[in-house]
XYZ file of C-alpha atoms in Angstrom:
577
model
C -22.770 -8.814 61.264
C -26.106 -7.042 61.544
C -26.533 -3.340 62.264
C -26.873 -4.175 65.960
C -23.470 -5.832 66.035
C -24.964 -9.289 66.586
C -24.733 -12.374 64.430
C -26.536 -12.426 61.057
C -30.285 -12.225 61.478
C -32.549 -15.241 61.483
C -33.966 -15.979 58.006
C -37.282 -14.334 57.198
C -40.357 -16.528 57.557
C -41.314 -17.854 54.108
C -44.763 -17.334 52.669
C -47.323 -20.127 52.676
C -47.907 -22.603 51.250
C -44.308 -23.755 51.209
C -43.094 -24.633 47.718
C -42.928 -28.150 46.394
C -39.545 -28.499 44.649
C -41.216 -30.497 41.881
C -44.720 -29.040 41.342
C -45.404 -31.398 38.420
C -45.259 -34.445 40.663
C -48.355 -34.571 42.848
C -47.961 -36.734 45.929
C -49.037 -36.587 49.579
C -45.617 -35.465 50.852
C -43.429 -32.439 50.179
C -40.993 -33.721 47.569
C -37.325 -33.052 47.866
C -34.732 -31.958 45.383
C -33.862 -29.450 48.094
C -31.603 -27.521 45.747
C -34.604 -26.388 43.714
C -36.192 -24.615 46.691
C -35.728 -20.811 46.620
C -32.577 -19.745 48.509
C -34.393 -17.777 51.231
C -36.742 -20.675 51.938
C -33.765 -23.042 51.951
C -32.065 -20.807 54.550
C -35.156 -21.083 56.707
C -35.264 -24.880 56.306
C -31.596 -24.995 57.342
C -32.339 -22.920 60.455
C -35.278 -24.831 62.025
C -35.670 -28.354 63.338
C -37.400 -31.070 61.366
C -40.670 -32.719 62.488
C -42.332 -29.313 62.843
C -43.217 -28.209 59.334
C -43.817 -31.855 58.454
C -44.345 -34.834 60.770
C -41.585 -37.431 60.569
C -43.976 -40.225 59.521
C -41.844 -43.042 61.000
C -43.557 -45.974 62.694
C -41.124 -46.130 65.631
C -40.155 -43.283 67.928
C -38.163 -42.965 71.147
C -38.182 -40.019 73.538
C -35.072 -39.886 75.725
C -35.369 -37.711 78.838
C -31.933 -36.537 79.951
C -30.026 -34.292 82.364
C -26.972 -32.084 81.961
C -24.659 -33.790 84.475
C -21.538 -31.834 83.576
C -20.492 -28.222 83.808
C -21.941 -25.433 81.692
C -19.232 -25.795 79.056
C -19.931 -29.509 78.599
C -23.692 -28.871 78.401
C -23.206 -26.247 75.693
C -20.861 -28.583 73.826
C -23.569 -31.251 73.875
C -26.002 -28.849 72.193
C -23.496 -27.777 69.565
C -22.332 -31.314 68.787
C -25.952 -32.469 68.387
C -26.203 -30.382 65.203
C -22.528 -30.141 64.150
C -20.749 -33.388 65.131
C -16.970 -32.839 65.163
C -16.386 -36.221 63.506
C -18.654 -35.360 60.572
C -21.238 -38.040 61.422
C -24.980 -37.568 60.928
C -26.309 -34.993 63.441
C -28.683 -36.183 66.160
C -30.886 -33.146 65.474
C -32.294 -33.060 61.944
C -32.902 -29.825 60.068
C -36.040 -29.266 58.000
C -33.748 -29.328 54.936
C -32.331 -32.730 55.849
C -35.841 -34.053 56.488
C -36.850 -32.948 52.993
C -33.927 -34.924 51.556
C -34.991 -37.943 53.611
C -38.455 -37.600 52.114
C -36.961 -37.766 48.621
C -35.343 -41.077 49.568
C -38.768 -42.354 50.670
C -40.357 -41.287 47.402
C -37.696 -43.179 45.459
C -38.137 -46.304 47.595
C -41.927 -46.428 47.729
C -42.545 -47.972 44.249
C -40.038 -50.741 44.993
C -41.629 -51.451 48.367
C -44.996 -51.812 46.619
C -43.556 -54.143 43.985
C -41.936 -56.379 46.613
C -45.219 -56.549 48.551
C -47.136 -57.498 45.420
C -44.503 -60.072 44.556
C -44.881 -61.646 47.985
C -48.695 -61.573 47.861
C -49.216 -62.787 44.306
C -45.991 -64.650 43.555
C -45.157 -62.346 40.660
C -41.448 -62.142 39.840
C -40.831 -58.538 38.868
C -37.051 -58.149 39.212
C -33.883 -59.539 37.738
C -31.216 -60.383 40.302
C -29.373 -57.147 39.565
C -32.552 -55.056 39.741
C -33.481 -56.730 43.014
C -30.106 -55.857 44.495
C -30.403 -52.189 43.490
C -34.011 -51.951 44.699
C -33.153 -53.405 48.121
C -30.316 -50.907 48.462
C -32.710 -48.022 47.778
C -35.250 -49.415 50.267
C -32.594 -49.947 52.928
C -31.407 -46.360 52.565
C -34.943 -45.054 53.082
C -36.071 -47.348 55.896
C -32.964 -46.925 58.054
C -32.981 -43.123 58.055
C -33.185 -41.694 61.571
C -34.715 -38.293 62.255
C -33.914 -36.496 65.486
C -35.048 -33.508 67.498
C -34.112 -31.784 70.751
C -36.334 -29.944 73.231
C -35.247 -28.278 76.488
C -37.105 -27.910 79.765
C -37.167 -24.836 81.974
C -34.633 -26.574 84.228
C -32.300 -27.173 81.294
C -32.491 -23.548 80.181
C -31.821 -22.460 83.769
C -28.616 -24.542 83.862
C -27.533 -22.773 80.682
C -28.279 -19.395 82.263
C -31.245 -18.532 80.047
C -34.065 -18.307 82.572
C -34.170 -17.110 86.155
C -36.534 -17.800 89.036
C -39.005 -15.204 87.751
C -39.178 -16.641 84.278
C -36.961 -14.042 82.622
C -33.690 -14.232 80.760
C -31.026 -12.937 83.149
C -30.118 -9.422 82.024
C -27.396 -9.323 79.412
C -26.044 -6.264 77.693
C -27.255 -7.082 74.221
C -30.660 -8.807 74.492
C -33.434 -9.868 76.809
C -36.545 -11.999 76.608
C -39.480 -12.654 78.924
C -40.425 -16.315 78.801
C -44.205 -16.908 78.550
C -45.968 -17.270 81.896
C -47.199 -20.849 81.196
C -43.642 -21.975 80.429
C -42.323 -20.346 83.603
C -44.936 -21.941 85.914
C -45.177 -25.280 84.101
C -47.914 -27.435 82.571
C -48.607 -29.377 85.765
C -49.311 -26.234 87.808
C -51.745 -25.087 85.130
C -53.726 -28.335 85.489
C -53.950 -27.859 89.255
C -55.799 -24.530 88.986
C -58.953 -23.577 90.865
C -61.369 -24.162 87.986
C -60.361 -27.822 87.814
C -60.428 -28.218 91.596
C -63.958 -26.748 91.789
C -65.275 -29.757 89.854
C -63.014 -32.131 91.800
C -60.946 -32.925 88.741
C -57.569 -34.154 89.967
C -55.769 -34.209 86.649
C -52.246 -34.785 87.964
C -52.770 -37.541 90.554
C -51.444 -40.217 88.193
C -48.205 -38.414 87.307
C -45.361 -40.942 86.959
C -41.742 -41.216 85.821
C -40.109 -39.705 83.876
C -42.374 -36.704 84.465
C -41.862 -36.940 88.222
C -38.073 -36.806 87.736
C -35.845 -33.775 87.272
C -34.853 -33.559 83.620
C -33.267 -30.891 81.446
C -34.436 -31.924 78.019
C -35.817 -34.551 75.674
C -34.255 -36.002 72.547
C -36.598 -37.465 69.925
C -35.333 -40.207 67.614
C -37.527 -41.950 65.033
C -37.051 -44.509 62.278
C -39.163 -46.772 60.072
C -37.219 -49.833 61.221
C -37.417 -50.745 64.920
C -34.143 -52.687 65.119
C -32.200 -49.919 63.402
C -33.638 -47.369 65.809
C -32.875 -49.370 68.962
C -29.370 -50.216 67.741
C -28.687 -46.552 66.997
C -30.017 -45.575 70.392
C -28.124 -48.149 72.459
C -24.867 -48.392 70.511
C -24.410 -44.823 69.291
C -26.685 -42.259 70.903
C -26.377 -43.177 74.603
C -22.551 -43.432 74.435
C -22.512 -40.068 72.640
C -24.801 -38.510 75.279
C -22.691 -39.836 78.154
C -19.327 -39.035 76.567
C -16.887 -37.132 78.770
C -17.145 -34.065 76.529
C -20.939 -33.903 77.085
C -21.718 -35.667 80.370
C -25.398 -36.085 79.727
C -27.354 -38.807 81.512
C -30.682 -40.548 80.903
C -33.202 -40.142 83.731
C -35.209 -42.934 85.408
C -37.665 -44.479 82.926
C -36.362 -41.844 80.532
C -36.825 -43.970 77.424
C -40.408 -43.623 76.204
C -41.337 -45.828 73.232
C -44.005 -45.027 70.659
C -45.159 -47.229 67.786
C -47.664 -46.384 65.086
C -50.837 -48.497 64.934
C -52.176 -48.102 61.397
C -55.454 -48.753 59.635
C -55.407 -51.559 57.069
C -54.344 -50.636 53.535
C -53.777 -52.168 50.120
C -50.377 -53.552 49.126
C -47.807 -50.785 48.735
C -49.887 -48.279 50.646
C -49.674 -47.122 54.253
C -52.765 -46.958 56.407
C -53.482 -43.934 58.556
C -52.016 -43.795 62.060
C -54.578 -44.565 64.784
C -54.866 -43.633 68.421
C -55.674 -46.259 71.041
C -59.483 -46.023 70.754
C -59.022 -46.967 67.096
C -59.753 -43.608 65.450
C -57.642 -42.484 62.500
C -55.378 -39.740 63.792
C -53.778 -36.729 62.168
C -56.594 -36.012 59.721
C -57.183 -32.376 60.582
C -53.614 -31.199 61.023
C -51.654 -28.155 59.955
C -50.421 -28.518 56.392
C -47.661 -26.172 55.296
C -46.703 -27.568 51.867
C -48.702 -26.863 48.726
C -49.040 -30.528 47.669
C -50.521 -31.449 51.058
C -53.510 -29.163 50.739
C -56.799 -30.515 49.494
C -58.007 -29.397 46.095
C -61.110 -27.342 46.822
C -63.887 -27.339 44.269
C -66.043 -24.238 43.683
C -68.798 -24.069 46.292
C -67.028 -26.342 48.796
C -66.353 -25.026 52.296
C -62.663 -24.215 52.648
C -60.506 -26.822 54.416
C -60.089 -25.684 57.994
C -56.892 -27.470 58.842
C -54.506 -25.004 57.229
C -56.169 -21.712 56.276
C -54.300 -18.689 57.697
C -52.106 -20.640 60.139
C -48.903 -18.631 59.811
C -45.264 -19.206 60.650
C -45.791 -16.632 63.408
C -48.231 -19.070 65.043
C -45.497 -21.707 65.266
C -42.114 -20.007 65.705
C -40.750 -17.130 67.785
C -40.077 -14.230 65.453
C -36.957 -12.115 65.366
C -39.051 -9.119 66.406
C -39.652 -10.934 69.713
C -36.130 -12.200 70.289
C -33.164 -12.349 67.970
C -31.537 -14.932 70.222
C -34.482 -17.353 70.305
C -35.964 -16.687 66.838
C -36.971 -19.882 65.060
C -37.627 -21.696 68.316
C -40.994 -23.213 69.115
C -42.724 -24.162 72.357
C -43.883 -27.739 72.898
C -46.683 -29.238 74.974
C -45.876 -32.867 75.779
C -48.498 -35.012 77.556
C -48.679 -38.746 78.144
C -52.300 -39.921 78.053
C -53.235 -43.447 79.129
C -56.449 -44.629 77.472
C -58.860 -47.148 78.963
C -59.902 -48.831 75.729
C -61.990 -51.518 77.430
C -64.125 -48.936 79.244
C -64.497 -46.800 76.121
C -65.636 -49.758 74.005
C -68.071 -50.828 76.732
C -69.554 -47.332 76.810
C -70.000 -47.459 73.032
C -71.984 -50.688 73.537
C -74.214 -48.888 76.047
C -74.851 -46.139 73.483
C -75.918 -48.756 70.960
C -78.360 -50.239 73.451
C -79.796 -46.798 74.260
C -80.488 -46.042 70.599
C -82.073 -49.444 70.083
C -84.322 -49.105 73.120
C -85.297 -45.432 72.973
C -85.443 -44.806 69.202
C -86.016 -48.356 67.896
C -82.942 -48.048 65.675
C -81.651 -51.471 64.647
C -78.318 -52.634 66.053
C -76.352 -52.289 62.807
C -77.345 -48.634 62.339
C -76.936 -47.865 66.023
C -73.409 -49.238 66.057
C -72.446 -47.150 63.031
C -73.827 -44.011 64.720
C -72.247 -44.703 68.109
C -68.693 -44.428 66.772
C -68.703 -40.713 65.855
C -70.972 -39.350 68.611
C -68.136 -38.674 71.070
C -65.237 -37.917 68.744
C -67.243 -36.263 65.948
C -65.747 -38.691 63.408
C -65.977 -42.449 62.975
C -62.875 -44.626 63.163
C -62.202 -44.158 59.443
C -62.214 -40.387 59.935
C -65.577 -39.568 58.359
C -67.430 -36.702 60.086
C -70.736 -37.617 61.725
C -72.621 -35.689 59.057
C -71.055 -37.877 56.359
C -71.877 -41.008 58.346
C -75.525 -39.968 58.608
C -75.837 -39.202 54.901
C -74.172 -42.486 53.889
C -76.151 -44.650 56.279
C -78.403 -47.134 54.462
C -81.957 -46.216 55.333
C -80.776 -42.772 56.485
C -84.152 -40.984 56.131
C -85.840 -43.453 58.486
C -82.977 -43.288 61.007
C -83.040 -39.472 61.015
C -86.816 -39.476 61.524
C -86.399 -41.789 64.507
C -83.635 -39.645 66.000
C -85.008 -36.169 65.359
C -88.527 -36.499 63.998
C -87.342 -34.571 60.926
C -86.666 -35.176 57.259
C -83.080 -35.894 56.231
C -82.380 -32.520 54.634
C -83.465 -30.453 57.653
C -80.921 -30.869 60.453
C -77.579 -31.035 58.714
C -77.163 -28.035 56.425
C -74.245 -27.413 54.041
C -72.933 -29.571 51.251
C -72.245 -33.270 51.595
C -68.590 -33.406 52.658
C -66.662 -34.910 49.706
C -63.365 -34.974 51.639
C -62.516 -35.636 55.282
C -61.863 -31.965 56.039
C -63.943 -30.001 53.561
C -66.812 -29.262 55.936
C -67.833 -26.751 58.559
C -70.516 -26.299 61.214
C -71.945 -22.968 60.018
C -75.401 -24.385 59.335
C -75.517 -26.725 62.305
C -76.580 -24.332 65.031
C -78.689 -27.016 66.717
C -75.902 -29.592 67.049
C -77.723 -32.216 65.000
C -74.935 -32.682 62.465
C -72.374 -33.004 65.260
C -72.909 -32.704 69.030
C -71.417 -29.513 70.457
C -69.390 -31.499 72.976
C -67.819 -33.837 70.387
C -64.030 -33.729 70.488
C -63.470 -32.280 67.006
C -66.052 -29.544 67.568
C -64.591 -28.557 70.934
C -61.092 -28.333 69.460
C -62.097 -26.556 66.239
C -65.607 -25.032 66.111
C -65.346 -24.498 62.311
C -67.560 -21.405 62.233
C -66.916 -17.772 61.319
C -67.470 -16.497 64.861
C -67.710 -18.037 68.322
C -67.624 -15.731 71.327
C -64.786 -13.256 70.703
C -63.026 -15.507 68.183
C -63.441 -14.948 64.458
C -62.382 -17.514 61.889
C -58.777 -16.303 61.863
C -58.640 -16.469 65.651
C -60.075 -19.986 65.726
C -57.523 -21.231 63.223
C -54.689 -19.293 64.853
C -55.365 -21.210 68.073
C -54.733 -24.557 66.397
C -51.610 -26.591 67.138
C -48.964 -28.326 65.066
C -49.685 -31.801 66.447
C -46.959 -34.436 66.223
C -48.105 -37.055 68.751
C -47.841 -40.857 68.495
C -49.554 -43.822 70.107
C -47.742 -46.080 72.527
C -48.462 -49.773 73.073
C -45.230 -51.513 74.127
C -46.889 -54.916 74.654
C -48.739 -54.900 71.315
C -52.145 -55.206 73.000
C -54.097 -53.249 70.373
C -53.125 -55.251 67.261
C -53.608 -58.446 69.303
C -57.209 -57.476 70.077
C -57.806 -56.583 66.444
C -56.334 -59.909 65.315
C -58.737 -61.730 67.619
C -61.682 -60.040 65.872
C -60.288 -61.067 62.471
C -60.134 -64.656 63.747
C -63.743 -64.463 64.989
C -62.671 -64.459 68.620
C -63.630 -62.096 71.440
C -61.104 -59.243 71.658
C -59.461 -58.336 74.963
C -59.207 -54.566 74.825
C -56.672 -53.135 77.299
C -57.541 -50.934 80.263
C -53.964 -49.807 80.909
C -50.606 -49.716 79.182
C -51.690 -47.990 75.964
C -52.369 -44.430 74.987
C -51.102 -41.320 73.263
C -47.841 -39.441 73.677
C -49.318 -36.081 72.726
C -46.854 -33.558 71.321
C -47.656 -30.186 69.790
C -45.555 -27.247 68.600
C -46.693 -23.619 68.845
C -45.524 -20.090 69.580
C -48.146 -19.160 72.179
C -48.718 -21.704 74.969
C -51.476 -19.608 76.526
C -53.290 -18.671 73.325
C -53.021 -22.096 71.732
C -52.574 -25.227 73.870
C -54.004 -23.825 77.107
C -56.868 -22.163 75.248
C -57.824 -25.446 73.575
C -57.133 -27.928 76.374
C -57.742 -25.915 79.559
C -60.542 -23.687 78.254
C -62.450 -24.818 75.171
C -62.314 -28.564 75.935
C -63.113 -27.951 79.627
C -65.879 -25.345 79.236
C -69.311 -27.000 79.372
C -70.839 -24.096 77.409
C -68.327 -24.059 74.548
C -68.810 -23.727 71.623
C -72.465 -23.303 72.568
C -74.560 -23.416 75.706
C -76.091 -26.516 74.137
C -72.869 -28.446 74.739
C -73.592 -29.109 78.407
C -70.424 -31.207 78.675
C -66.672 -30.919 78.733
C -64.849 -32.789 75.993
C -65.903 -36.401 76.746
C -62.585 -37.867 75.610
C -60.329 -35.522 77.592
C -62.557 -34.950 80.619
C -64.884 -37.946 80.892
C -66.361 -38.811 84.268
C -67.270 -35.222 85.115
C -70.550 -34.690 83.243
C -74.111 -35.921 83.526
C -76.510 -37.584 81.131
C -76.654 -36.100 77.625
C -78.919 -36.231 74.601
C -78.612 -36.598 70.871
C -81.963 -36.207 69.201
C -84.535 -38.197 71.163
C -82.002 -40.478 72.831
C -80.640 -39.889 76.335
C -77.265 -41.438 77.108
C -75.641 -42.238 80.448
C -72.748 -40.028 81.620
C -69.485 -40.595 79.768
C -67.030 -42.350 82.114
C -63.417 -41.325 82.606
C -61.512 -43.034 79.806
C -58.257 -41.028 79.876
C -55.577 -40.535 82.535
C -52.734 -38.041 82.372
C -49.554 -39.866 83.355
C -47.415 -36.777 82.980
C -46.753 -33.670 81.000
C -44.393 -30.770 80.543
C -43.730 -27.665 78.501
C -40.519 -27.685 76.464
C -38.673 -25.336 74.140
C -37.424 -26.586 70.748
C -34.615 -24.179 69.829
C -33.590 -23.257 66.306
C -30.693 -25.050 64.663
C -28.731 -21.771 64.754
C -29.190 -21.477 68.540
C -28.098 -25.072 69.096
C -25.089 -24.659 66.810
C -23.923 -21.778 69.024
C -24.212 -24.055 72.041
C -27.006 -21.852 73.350
C -24.704 -18.859 73.483
C -25.855 -15.339 72.735
C -25.607 -14.295 69.075
């Protein structure tokens, strides 16, 4: 017991970067061999949920919205059994430690997966029968692993007695906690504020089930193999949820499916995940493990995606609440993306550059891709695209009337994230309103935010695309077959999910303030984020070219704030320490 008479304290936050158990093996994932991690860091990994420090990386994900339909005792038993099943089966909520072990299984399987793919492509026989049998067993173990997580809504916490009508923990004798104001009022109410109404932005008019239903929490389950995941869900998870000892129930349309749409890649390699407009996703994300961080060469700008983002920016600390330490708040939003309208607007941008700046169609099409997002579909920043463009000096002269080396400033970006906007005060290297510049200004000071403040506002993003009918790969296949693609207007999009400690100072600052503000990060922006808030701005310019207003290409079909408790809290059934 601690000096306060409560349960043992939550493990101290480890220093960053988190250690790689095998530092001699360089790879893009944190390797396992969990036993070699320092004991205090291992305690921390045991105490927090997976999919936070490291994204799960599976191609198939299901979100199951549920209610506590039983009494308080049954609801608490559900929480406890989710992490400590009485029958000794695999828990439905995965710890960060268990996720690290799963990663080790992937690392062992990956060379065999590559060999089988090469064998299929080139007809090369690389295995004896016995080796083939062993290799398939290793692959099966890796590809059928299921990772799980659990997040609770305000309503769910209220049923457990942990939040009252004023957003506070009901007074107990040994601890208290004031829930953040955004969590107490809800995400939807925040999007219905006066500043949005003043510009006639009705951001919640398309809300639909399950977000229009009453629900107490969301389980996340993910797996590399779709059939394994659906079998686990239907044959094991739902019966477990509805068991008499738990009495949970799935809400209407409470099963939300996500599937990764990847860029093409060589045999044995995995392409990058893409969002519905076709842009590589998850490039500039928080990286906690040492092997994930880019090697920075002398003179390069520092990578912005991980510098100074601390554990305190992600998890509640014990100094704030011993009971809820290790928990993290979640912003969950379902965006529907009108791909057909977005692609048509890109075509109009190409025509504008051809007509107004006499840029040929090939160059104009290359430039159109990154003008709204700030990156092209491969992930290259606009500045890189401009430098790599054949005939770049002539194109730049047509756009800006300047020589190539004048408008862009800074070194040529050798990696996707080793760049900043310090020397681009005119917005010629990247428009101020571009999505990546709105979300992360990449400068030492903007308004009252210094570099540490800008990075501290970033989110741990763990979203996935959804496309249940397979419309996006079908359109891409049509292009490969020299046919006209039919890009969807509905039915596809992004299930945005982000973890953080401070809903107000992170998600709401980025989404409700920076992305919305037409004068951020500079008065030269003149627009809200064109991807998140299209249809609200006027005409805009890049160089000598004037473009038509960006249309609305995104709808919000629902959203909520959730709380992802620590493993220790769940193991106690949500009870006080």
